[in-house]
XYZ file of C-alpha atoms in Angstrom:
570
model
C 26.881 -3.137 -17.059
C 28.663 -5.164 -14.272
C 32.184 -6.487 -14.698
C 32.277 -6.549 -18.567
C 35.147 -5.094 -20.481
C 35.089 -1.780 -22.605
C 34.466 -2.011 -26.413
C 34.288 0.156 -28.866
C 33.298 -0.106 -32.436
C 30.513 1.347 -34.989
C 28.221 0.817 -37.997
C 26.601 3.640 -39.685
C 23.340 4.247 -41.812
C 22.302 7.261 -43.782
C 18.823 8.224 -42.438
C 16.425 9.591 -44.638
C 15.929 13.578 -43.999
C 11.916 12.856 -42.386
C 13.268 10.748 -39.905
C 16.060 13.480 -38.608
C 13.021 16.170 -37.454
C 9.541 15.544 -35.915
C 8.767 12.966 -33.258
C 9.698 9.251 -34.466
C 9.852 6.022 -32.936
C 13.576 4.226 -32.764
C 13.863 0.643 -31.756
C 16.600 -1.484 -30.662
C 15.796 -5.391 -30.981
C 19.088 -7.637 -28.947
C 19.505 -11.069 -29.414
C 21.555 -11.903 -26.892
C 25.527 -11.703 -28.263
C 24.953 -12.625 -31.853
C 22.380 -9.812 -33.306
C 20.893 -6.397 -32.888
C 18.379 -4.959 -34.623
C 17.738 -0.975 -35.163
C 14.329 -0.223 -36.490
C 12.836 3.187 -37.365
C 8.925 3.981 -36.904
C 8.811 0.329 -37.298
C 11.001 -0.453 -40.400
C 14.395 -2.229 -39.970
C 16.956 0.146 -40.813
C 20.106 -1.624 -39.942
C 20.865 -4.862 -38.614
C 24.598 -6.002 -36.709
C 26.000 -9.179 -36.130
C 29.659 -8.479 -35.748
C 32.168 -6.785 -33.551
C 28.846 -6.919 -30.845
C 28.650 -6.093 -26.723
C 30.230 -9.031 -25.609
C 27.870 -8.706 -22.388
C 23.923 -9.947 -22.913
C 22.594 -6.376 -21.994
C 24.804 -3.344 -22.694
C 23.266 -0.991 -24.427
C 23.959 2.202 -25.902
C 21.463 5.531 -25.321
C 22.488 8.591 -28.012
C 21.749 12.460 -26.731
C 22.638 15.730 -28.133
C 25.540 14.314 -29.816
C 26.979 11.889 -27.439
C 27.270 8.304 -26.836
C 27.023 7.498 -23.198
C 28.430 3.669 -22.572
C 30.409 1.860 -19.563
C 34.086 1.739 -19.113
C 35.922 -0.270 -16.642
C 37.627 1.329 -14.277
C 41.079 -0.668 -13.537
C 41.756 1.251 -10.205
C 38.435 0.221 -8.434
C 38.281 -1.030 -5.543
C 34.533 -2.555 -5.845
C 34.539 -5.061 -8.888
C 31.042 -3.417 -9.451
C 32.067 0.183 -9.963
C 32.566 1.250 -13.499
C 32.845 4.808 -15.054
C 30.809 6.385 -17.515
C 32.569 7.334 -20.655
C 31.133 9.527 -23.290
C 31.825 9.519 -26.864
C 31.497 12.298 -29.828
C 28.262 10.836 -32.223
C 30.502 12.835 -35.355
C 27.435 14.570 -36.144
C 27.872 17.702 -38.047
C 26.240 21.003 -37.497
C 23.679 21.580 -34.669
C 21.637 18.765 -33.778
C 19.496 17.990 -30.844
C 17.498 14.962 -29.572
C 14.923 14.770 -27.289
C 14.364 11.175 -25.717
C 10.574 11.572 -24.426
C 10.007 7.660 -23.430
C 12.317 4.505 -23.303
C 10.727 1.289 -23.208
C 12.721 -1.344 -22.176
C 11.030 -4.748 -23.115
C 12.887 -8.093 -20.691
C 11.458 -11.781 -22.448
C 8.578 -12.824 -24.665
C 5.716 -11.113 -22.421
C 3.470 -9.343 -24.980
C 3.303 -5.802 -24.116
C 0.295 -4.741 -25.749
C -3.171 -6.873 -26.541
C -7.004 -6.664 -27.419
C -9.741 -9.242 -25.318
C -12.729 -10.152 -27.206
C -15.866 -8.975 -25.159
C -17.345 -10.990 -22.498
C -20.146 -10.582 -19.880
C -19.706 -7.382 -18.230
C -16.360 -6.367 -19.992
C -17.754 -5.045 -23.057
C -14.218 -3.168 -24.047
C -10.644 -4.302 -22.779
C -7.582 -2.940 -25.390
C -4.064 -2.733 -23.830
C -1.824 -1.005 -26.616
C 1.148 0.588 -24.247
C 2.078 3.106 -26.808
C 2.761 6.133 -27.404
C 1.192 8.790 -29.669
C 2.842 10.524 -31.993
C 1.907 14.210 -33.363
C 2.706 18.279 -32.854
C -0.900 19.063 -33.065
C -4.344 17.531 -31.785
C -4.737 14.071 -33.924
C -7.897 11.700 -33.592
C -5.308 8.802 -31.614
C -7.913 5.477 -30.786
C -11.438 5.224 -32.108
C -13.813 2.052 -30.374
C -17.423 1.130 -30.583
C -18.674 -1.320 -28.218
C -22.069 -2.840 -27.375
C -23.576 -2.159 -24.004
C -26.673 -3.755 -21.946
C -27.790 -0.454 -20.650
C -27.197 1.014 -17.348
C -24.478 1.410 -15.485
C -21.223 2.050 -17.514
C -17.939 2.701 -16.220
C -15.192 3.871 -18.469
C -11.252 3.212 -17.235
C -8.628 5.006 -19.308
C -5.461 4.880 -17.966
C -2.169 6.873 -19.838
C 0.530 9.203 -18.886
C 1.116 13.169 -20.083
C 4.679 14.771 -19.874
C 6.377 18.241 -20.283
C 9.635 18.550 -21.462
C 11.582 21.585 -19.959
C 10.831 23.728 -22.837
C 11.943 21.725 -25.605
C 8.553 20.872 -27.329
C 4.534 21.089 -26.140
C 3.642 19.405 -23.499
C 1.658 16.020 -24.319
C -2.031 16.142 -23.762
C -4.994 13.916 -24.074
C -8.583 14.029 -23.941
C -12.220 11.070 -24.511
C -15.068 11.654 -26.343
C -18.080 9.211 -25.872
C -20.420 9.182 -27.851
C -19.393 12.724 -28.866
C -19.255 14.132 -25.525
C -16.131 16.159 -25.187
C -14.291 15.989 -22.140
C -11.459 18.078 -22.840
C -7.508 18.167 -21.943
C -7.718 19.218 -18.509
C -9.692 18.336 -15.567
C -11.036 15.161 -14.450
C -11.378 13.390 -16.902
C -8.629 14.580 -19.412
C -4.573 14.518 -19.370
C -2.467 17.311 -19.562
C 1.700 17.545 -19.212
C 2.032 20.761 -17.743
C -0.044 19.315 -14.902
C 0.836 15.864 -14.633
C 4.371 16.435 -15.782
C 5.722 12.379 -15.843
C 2.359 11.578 -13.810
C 0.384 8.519 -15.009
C -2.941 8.969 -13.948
C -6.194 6.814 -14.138
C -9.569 8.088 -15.268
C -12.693 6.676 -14.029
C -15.578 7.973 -15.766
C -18.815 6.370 -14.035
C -21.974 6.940 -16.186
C -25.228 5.530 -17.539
C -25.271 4.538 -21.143
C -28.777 3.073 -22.749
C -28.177 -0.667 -24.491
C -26.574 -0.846 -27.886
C -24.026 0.832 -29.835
C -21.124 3.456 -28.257
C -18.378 5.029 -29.141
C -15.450 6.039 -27.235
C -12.005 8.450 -29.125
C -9.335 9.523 -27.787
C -7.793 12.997 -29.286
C -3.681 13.204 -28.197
C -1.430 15.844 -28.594
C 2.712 15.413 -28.976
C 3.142 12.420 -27.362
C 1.322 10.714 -24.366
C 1.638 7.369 -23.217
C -1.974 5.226 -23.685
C -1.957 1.495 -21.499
C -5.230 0.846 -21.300
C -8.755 1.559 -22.138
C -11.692 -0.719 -20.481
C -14.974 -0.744 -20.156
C -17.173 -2.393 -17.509
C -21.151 -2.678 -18.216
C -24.093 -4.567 -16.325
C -28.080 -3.203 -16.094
C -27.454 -3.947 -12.190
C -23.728 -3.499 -12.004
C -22.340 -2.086 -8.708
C -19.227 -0.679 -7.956
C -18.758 -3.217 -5.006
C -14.914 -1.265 -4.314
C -12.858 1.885 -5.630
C -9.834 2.356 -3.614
C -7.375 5.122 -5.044
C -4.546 4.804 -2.576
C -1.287 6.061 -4.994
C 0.881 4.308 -2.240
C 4.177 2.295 -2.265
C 4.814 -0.870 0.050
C 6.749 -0.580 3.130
C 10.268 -1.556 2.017
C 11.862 -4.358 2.798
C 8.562 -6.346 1.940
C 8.835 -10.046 1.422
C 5.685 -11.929 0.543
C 3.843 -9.252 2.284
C 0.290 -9.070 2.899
C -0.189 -5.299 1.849
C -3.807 -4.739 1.151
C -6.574 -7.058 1.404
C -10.375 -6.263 0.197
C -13.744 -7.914 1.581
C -16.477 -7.655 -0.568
C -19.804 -9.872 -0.574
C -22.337 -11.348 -3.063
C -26.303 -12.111 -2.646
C -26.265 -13.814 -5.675
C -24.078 -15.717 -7.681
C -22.902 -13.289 -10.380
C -19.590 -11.510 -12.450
C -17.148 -9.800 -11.029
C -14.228 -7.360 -12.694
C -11.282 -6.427 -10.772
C -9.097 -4.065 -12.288
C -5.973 -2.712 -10.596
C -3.303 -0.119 -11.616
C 0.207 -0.794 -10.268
C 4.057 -0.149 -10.950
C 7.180 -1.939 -10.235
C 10.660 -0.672 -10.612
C 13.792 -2.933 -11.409
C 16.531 -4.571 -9.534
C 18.632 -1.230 -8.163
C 21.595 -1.089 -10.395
C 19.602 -3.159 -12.817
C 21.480 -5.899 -12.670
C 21.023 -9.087 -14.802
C 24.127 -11.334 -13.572
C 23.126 -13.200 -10.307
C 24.076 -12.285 -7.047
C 27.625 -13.342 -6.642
C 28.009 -12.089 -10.634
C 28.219 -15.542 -12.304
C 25.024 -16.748 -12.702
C 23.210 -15.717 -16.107
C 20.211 -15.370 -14.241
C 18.106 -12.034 -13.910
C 18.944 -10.951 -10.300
C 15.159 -10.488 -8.690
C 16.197 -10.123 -5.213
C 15.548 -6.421 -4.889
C 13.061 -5.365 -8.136
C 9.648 -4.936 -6.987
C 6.951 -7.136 -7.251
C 2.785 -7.459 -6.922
C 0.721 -10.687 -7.063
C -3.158 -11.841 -6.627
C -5.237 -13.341 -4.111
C -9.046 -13.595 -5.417
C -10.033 -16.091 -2.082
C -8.139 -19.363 -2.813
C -6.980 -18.746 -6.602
C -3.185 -17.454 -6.253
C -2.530 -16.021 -9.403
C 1.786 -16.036 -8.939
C 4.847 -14.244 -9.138
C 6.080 -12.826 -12.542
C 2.431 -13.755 -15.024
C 0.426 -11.924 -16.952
C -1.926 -11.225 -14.036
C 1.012 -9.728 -11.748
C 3.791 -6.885 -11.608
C 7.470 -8.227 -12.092
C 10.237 -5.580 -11.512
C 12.569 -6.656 -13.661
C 10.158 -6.641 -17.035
C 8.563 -2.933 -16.223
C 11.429 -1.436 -15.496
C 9.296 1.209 -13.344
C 6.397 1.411 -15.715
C 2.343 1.123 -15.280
C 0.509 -2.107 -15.744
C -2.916 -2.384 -15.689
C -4.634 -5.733 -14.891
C -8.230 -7.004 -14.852
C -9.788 -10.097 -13.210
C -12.755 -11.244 -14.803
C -15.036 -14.114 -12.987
C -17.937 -15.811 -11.937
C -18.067 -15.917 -8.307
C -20.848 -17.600 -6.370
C -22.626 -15.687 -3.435
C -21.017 -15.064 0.020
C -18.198 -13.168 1.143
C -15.355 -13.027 -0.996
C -11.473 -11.485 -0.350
C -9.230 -9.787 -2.945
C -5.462 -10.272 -1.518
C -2.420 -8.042 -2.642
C 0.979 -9.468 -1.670
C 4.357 -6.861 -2.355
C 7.854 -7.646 -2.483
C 9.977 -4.338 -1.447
C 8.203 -1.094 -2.872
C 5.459 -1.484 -6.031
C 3.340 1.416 -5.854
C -0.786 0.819 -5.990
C -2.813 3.485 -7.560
C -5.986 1.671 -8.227
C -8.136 -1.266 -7.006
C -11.912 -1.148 -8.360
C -14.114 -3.962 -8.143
C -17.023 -4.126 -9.879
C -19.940 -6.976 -9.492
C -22.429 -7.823 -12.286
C -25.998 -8.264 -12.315
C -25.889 -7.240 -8.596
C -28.022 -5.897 -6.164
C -28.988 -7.229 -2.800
C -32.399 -5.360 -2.712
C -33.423 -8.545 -5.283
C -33.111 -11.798 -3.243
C -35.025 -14.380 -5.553
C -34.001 -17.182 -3.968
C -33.090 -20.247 -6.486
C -32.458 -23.293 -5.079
C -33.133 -25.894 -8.329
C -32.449 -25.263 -11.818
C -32.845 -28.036 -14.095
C -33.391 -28.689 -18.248
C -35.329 -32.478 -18.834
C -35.429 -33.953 -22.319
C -39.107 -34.812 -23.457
C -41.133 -35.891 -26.493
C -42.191 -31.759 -26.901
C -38.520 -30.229 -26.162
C -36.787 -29.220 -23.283
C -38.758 -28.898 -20.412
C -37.326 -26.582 -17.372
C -37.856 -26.786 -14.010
C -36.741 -24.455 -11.455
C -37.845 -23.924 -7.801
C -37.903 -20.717 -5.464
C -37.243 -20.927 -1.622
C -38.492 -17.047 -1.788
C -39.094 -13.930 -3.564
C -39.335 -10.572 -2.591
C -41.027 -8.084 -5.219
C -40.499 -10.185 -7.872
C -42.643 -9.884 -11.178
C -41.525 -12.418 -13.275
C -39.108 -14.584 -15.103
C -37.798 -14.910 -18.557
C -35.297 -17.632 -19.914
C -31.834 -17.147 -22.213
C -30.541 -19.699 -24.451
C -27.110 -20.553 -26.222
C -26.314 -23.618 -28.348
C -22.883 -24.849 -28.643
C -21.121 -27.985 -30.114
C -19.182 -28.605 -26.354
C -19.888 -28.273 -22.805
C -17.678 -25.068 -22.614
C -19.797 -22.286 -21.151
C -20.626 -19.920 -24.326
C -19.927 -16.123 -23.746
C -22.736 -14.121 -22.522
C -23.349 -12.469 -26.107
C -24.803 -16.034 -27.477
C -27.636 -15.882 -24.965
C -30.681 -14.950 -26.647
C -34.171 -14.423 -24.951
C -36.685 -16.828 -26.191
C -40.077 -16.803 -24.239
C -42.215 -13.919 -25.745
C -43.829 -12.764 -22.366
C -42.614 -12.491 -19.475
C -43.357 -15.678 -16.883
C -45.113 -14.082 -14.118
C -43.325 -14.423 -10.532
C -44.705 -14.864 -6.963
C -43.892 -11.228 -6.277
C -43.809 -11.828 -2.332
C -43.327 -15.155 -1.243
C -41.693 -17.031 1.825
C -42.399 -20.423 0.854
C -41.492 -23.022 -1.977
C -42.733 -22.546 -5.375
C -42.073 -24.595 -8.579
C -42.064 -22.995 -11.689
C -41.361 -24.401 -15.457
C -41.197 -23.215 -18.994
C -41.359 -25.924 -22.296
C -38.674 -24.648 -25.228
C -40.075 -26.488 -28.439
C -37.680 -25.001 -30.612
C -34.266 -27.637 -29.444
C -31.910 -28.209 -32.421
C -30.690 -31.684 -33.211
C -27.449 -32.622 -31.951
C -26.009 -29.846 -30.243
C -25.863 -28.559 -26.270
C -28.250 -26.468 -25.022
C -27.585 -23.766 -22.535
C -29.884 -21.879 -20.528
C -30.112 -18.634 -17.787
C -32.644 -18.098 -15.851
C -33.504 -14.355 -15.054
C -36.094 -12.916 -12.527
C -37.158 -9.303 -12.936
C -38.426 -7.209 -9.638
C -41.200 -4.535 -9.890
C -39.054 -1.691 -10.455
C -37.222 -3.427 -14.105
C -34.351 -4.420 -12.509
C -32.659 -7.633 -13.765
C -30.501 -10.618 -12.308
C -29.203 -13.260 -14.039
C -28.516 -16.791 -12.397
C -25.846 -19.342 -13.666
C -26.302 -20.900 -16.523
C -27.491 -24.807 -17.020
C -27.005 -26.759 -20.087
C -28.408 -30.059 -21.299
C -27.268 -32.332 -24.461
C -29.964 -32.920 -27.020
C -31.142 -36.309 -27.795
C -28.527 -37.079 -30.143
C -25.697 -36.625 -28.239
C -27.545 -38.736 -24.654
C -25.365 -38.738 -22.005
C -24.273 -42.222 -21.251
C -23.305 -42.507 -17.723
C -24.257 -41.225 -14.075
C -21.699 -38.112 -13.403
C -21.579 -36.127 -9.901
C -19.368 -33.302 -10.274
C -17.510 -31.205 -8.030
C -19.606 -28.963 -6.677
C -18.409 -24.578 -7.230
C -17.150 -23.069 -5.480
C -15.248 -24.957 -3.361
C -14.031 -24.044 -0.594
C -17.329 -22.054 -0.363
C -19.229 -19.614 1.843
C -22.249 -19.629 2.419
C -23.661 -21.032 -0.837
C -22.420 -23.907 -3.509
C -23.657 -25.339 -6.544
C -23.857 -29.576 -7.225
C -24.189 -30.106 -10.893
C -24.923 -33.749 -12.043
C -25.751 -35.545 -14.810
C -28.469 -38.440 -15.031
C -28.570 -40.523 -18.475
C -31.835 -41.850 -18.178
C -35.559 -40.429 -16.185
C -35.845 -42.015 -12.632
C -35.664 -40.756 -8.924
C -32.737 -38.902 -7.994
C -32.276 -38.079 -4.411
C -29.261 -35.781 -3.339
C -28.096 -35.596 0.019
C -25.601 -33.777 2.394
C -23.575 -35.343 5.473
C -21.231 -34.377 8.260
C -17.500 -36.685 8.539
C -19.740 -38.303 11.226
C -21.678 -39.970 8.585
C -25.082 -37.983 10.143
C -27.471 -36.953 7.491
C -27.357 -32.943 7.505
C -29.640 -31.723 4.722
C -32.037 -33.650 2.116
C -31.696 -31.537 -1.296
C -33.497 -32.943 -3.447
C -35.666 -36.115 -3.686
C -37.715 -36.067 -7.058
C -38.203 -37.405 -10.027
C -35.985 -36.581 -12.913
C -35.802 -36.881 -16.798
C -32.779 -37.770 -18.387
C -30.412 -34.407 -18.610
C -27.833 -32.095 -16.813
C -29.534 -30.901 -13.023
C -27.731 -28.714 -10.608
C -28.878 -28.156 -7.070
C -27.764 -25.136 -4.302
C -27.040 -25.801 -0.994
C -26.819 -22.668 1.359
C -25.200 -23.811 4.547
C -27.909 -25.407 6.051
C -29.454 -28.119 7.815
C -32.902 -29.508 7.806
C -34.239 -26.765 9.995
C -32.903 -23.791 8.084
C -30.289 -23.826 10.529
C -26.470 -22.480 9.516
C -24.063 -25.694 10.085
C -20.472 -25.179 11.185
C -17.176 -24.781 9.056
C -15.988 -28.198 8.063
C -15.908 -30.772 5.080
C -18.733 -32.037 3.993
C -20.049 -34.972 1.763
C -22.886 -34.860 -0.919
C -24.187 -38.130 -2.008
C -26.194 -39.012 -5.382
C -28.711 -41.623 -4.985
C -30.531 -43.460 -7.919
C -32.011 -46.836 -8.507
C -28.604 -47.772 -10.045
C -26.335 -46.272 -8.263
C -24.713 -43.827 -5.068
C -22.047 -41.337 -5.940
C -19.866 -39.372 -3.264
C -17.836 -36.119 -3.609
C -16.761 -33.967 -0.927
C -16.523 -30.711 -0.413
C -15.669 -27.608 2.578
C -17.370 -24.990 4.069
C -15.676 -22.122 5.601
C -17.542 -20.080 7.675
């Protein structure tokens, strides 16, 4: 509390006896000056709206029979000094209580959530709490789906030991009935952790289909998050464990920054485990002590960097001080990134401690370099005729094809792709020249979008998807000429130009410098009517790597030229 006057008043409930013993769960809800709310193992007990804390955060903390508040101190010097004055609780008899965790929750931020699985994240729950129970209790029970191969499991919770006064908190995983136990790696235990969070990776092979994953506490640990990461090629492309705080004094500091690199466009997960402690003195009143405003100057914070995308002070996706109040967060980045060299960015204000950076790519493995450089879906009497056109392969037995319908052109989640040609479509297996390949899909439904992955398989099974395509069915004809931007952009050394053509004719596509010299035919064919995308890697004519720079790619048809521009940054 800073400058506020003393008060002192009360309101009393009778408890019932189960809530007096045992580990429960006591909540304190403030709305600003004109409510509180006191809740017990989530039921309201008592609510106040009179004789309240005439100052927006007071609060009060009850221990072993005393109240512990603020009380000014009229012979300070410093107009921020203030004693501590402590107050009998009138409680009869001998009474003790233990507070094992507060949780102090700043704003509407939600402090726990579930994602719906997507692409290589087949399991992401955040539920922040804490367990409750003397002896071992089956806590968290999850199934999810996997693709087969490599798995990685991220579990991330704290374990505590209280000076005697109870058991210490443990917890332990099963998957898929594997018992990992309390101690160890992969397991939590107080009496070695004490007020430790720590983060368990478990890296492991899991065949495709169904898993389960439980998690058996003891007393009462702390769970944030539990997240699973699955691809057939997945690689762990990063795993930095540096349990390090930034210098202090940090302002907008580049602290860390990763390099990592795709063959292949593909998914990427980034998932990072961070803390951030409050303002120092936790104050709320500005700096001169008359603005309502949260005073941020001094709490620690943590943002993003993923190449160009800044991903800000104080969201979801970064640490803010003043909301965590010193406690873990976990956050995960999930993308599409396009092949090239890519950089993961960590900027710190004053001292937010890192514990975990892990990045993991999808579908990737630069031992497979099928090398796609036209993808495109045509509308015909038969069905959907696609085309798609190799600059090289390298042990590479064959393709097969993976198709979504929608009602929109919002890319579906990679659960709606189902396989539809029967046998595989053999490949080149080694090849250093163009080839042109295409499949016919008779089976198109009326009046919805069509979306489509292309996958080549290499000698040994291995897999790698390529992005996905989609073209709208006869019904639903696209009307006009589009170019679209190309992705990504800025880009190195690949890109994708998507475009749409409304009716069959010859399409040429073409790259040139600001000096209006032609640098690179891409395509110059013949087209149906449909959705195309081409890839240009970097280079001119002659295979040859052009310079950084912006660049223009031009869309020529019989009815018209359209011009977009884009960068390359070597």
């Amino acid at each position: 509390k800073v400058n506020g006057r003393t008060y002192s008043t009360s309101q009393t409930v009778d408890l019932s006896p189960d809530l007096l013993t045992g580990w429960h769960t006591y909540e304190i809800r403030r709305y600003g000056t004109h409510r509180i709310e006191f809740y017990a193992d989530d039921s309201l007990v008592m609510v106040s709206d009179t004789y309240l804390p005439e100052e927006p955060y007071d609060f009060h903390h009850w221990i072993d029979n005393q109240v512990y508040h603020p009380e000014d101190d009229p012979d300070a010097q410093d107009p921020d000094s203030f004693k501590v004055a402590v107050y009998r609780a009138w409680w009869e008899g001998t009474n003790e209580m233990v507070t094992d965790y507060v949780q102090i929750i700043h704003g509407s931020q939600p402090i726990s959530y579930t994602e719906t699985p997507s692409g290589i994240v087949r399991l992401r729950d955040y539920p922040n709490e804490i367990g409750t129970g003397e002896s071992e209790y089956l806590w968290k029970s999850y199934n999810f789906e996997t693709f087969g191969g490599s798995t990685l499991i991220l579990v991330t919770a704290k374990a505590e030991e209280y000076d005697g006064y109870d058991n210490p908190d443990k917890l332990k995983m099963l998957v898929d009935g594997t018992d990992y136990g309390y101690g160890g790696t992969y397991g939590w235990d107080g009496d070695v952790l004490q007020t430790a969070t720590k983060n368990v990776l478990l890296d492991t092979t899991l065949s495709s289909g169904s898993h389960s994953l439980q998690l058996y506490g003891q007393v009462t640990p702390i769970l944030y998050d539990v997240t699973v990461l699955n691809a057939g090629d997945g690689t762990i492309l990063v795993n930095d464990v540096p349990n390090e705080t930034a210098p202090a004094g940090s302002d907008n500091y580049l602290w860390k920054t990763y390099q990592f690199s795709f063959s292949e466009p593909g998914e990427v997960a980034i998932y990072i485990v961070a803390s951030a402690d409050e303002n120092p003195g936790w104050s709320f009143q500005g700096p001169d002590h008359s603005s309502p405003n949260v005073d941020d100057s001094q709490d620690d914070d943590l943002r993003i960097e993923l190449d160009n995308t800044d991903y800000g002070w104080k969201t979801e996706n970064s640490w803010y001080g003043n909301d965590l109040f010193g406690e873990v967060k976990t956050v995960l980045i999930h993308d599409t990134l396009m092949s090239g060299t890519h950089y993961l960015r960590l900027y710190a204000n004053n001292t937010p401690t890192l514990y975990r950076v892990l990045i993991y790519g999808g579908n990737f493995d630069a031992s497979l370099p099928v090398q796609l450089n036209l993808f495109t879906a045509e509308i015909t009497r038969e069905g959907h005729l696609l085309r798609w056109r190799t600059e090289s392969e390298v042990e590479n037995l064959g393709f097969n094809i993976y198709r979504a319908v929608s009602e929109d052109t919002i890319p579906p989640v990679m659960e709606a792709f189902q396989k539809i040609n029967n046998q595989l479509i053999p490949g080149a297996g080694n090849s250093n020249v163009a080839r042109d390949y295409q499949w016919l899909d008779k089976n198109v439904i009326p009046n919805k979008v069509h979306w489509y992955i292309l996958e080549d398989v290499d000698y040994q099974g291995k897999r790698r998807k390529h992005a996905p395509i989609y073209i709208v069915n006869r019904a639903l004809t696209i009307e006009t000429f589009r170019l679209r931007q190309n992705f990504p952009n800025p880009f190195n050394p690949a890109t994708t130009i998507p475009f749409d053509v409304p009716r069959a004719g010859w399409v040429v596509v073409e790259i040139y410098d600001l000096q209006g010299q032609k640098v690179r035919t891409l395509l110059n064919d013949y087209l149906s009517a449909g959705s195309h995308q081409v890839v240009w890697k970097g280079c001119d004519d002659r295979g040859i790597p052009v310079g950084s720079g912006v660049y223009y790619y031009r869309l020529v048809t019989s009815k018209q030229t359209l011009v977009r521009k884009m960068i390359l940054m070597r």
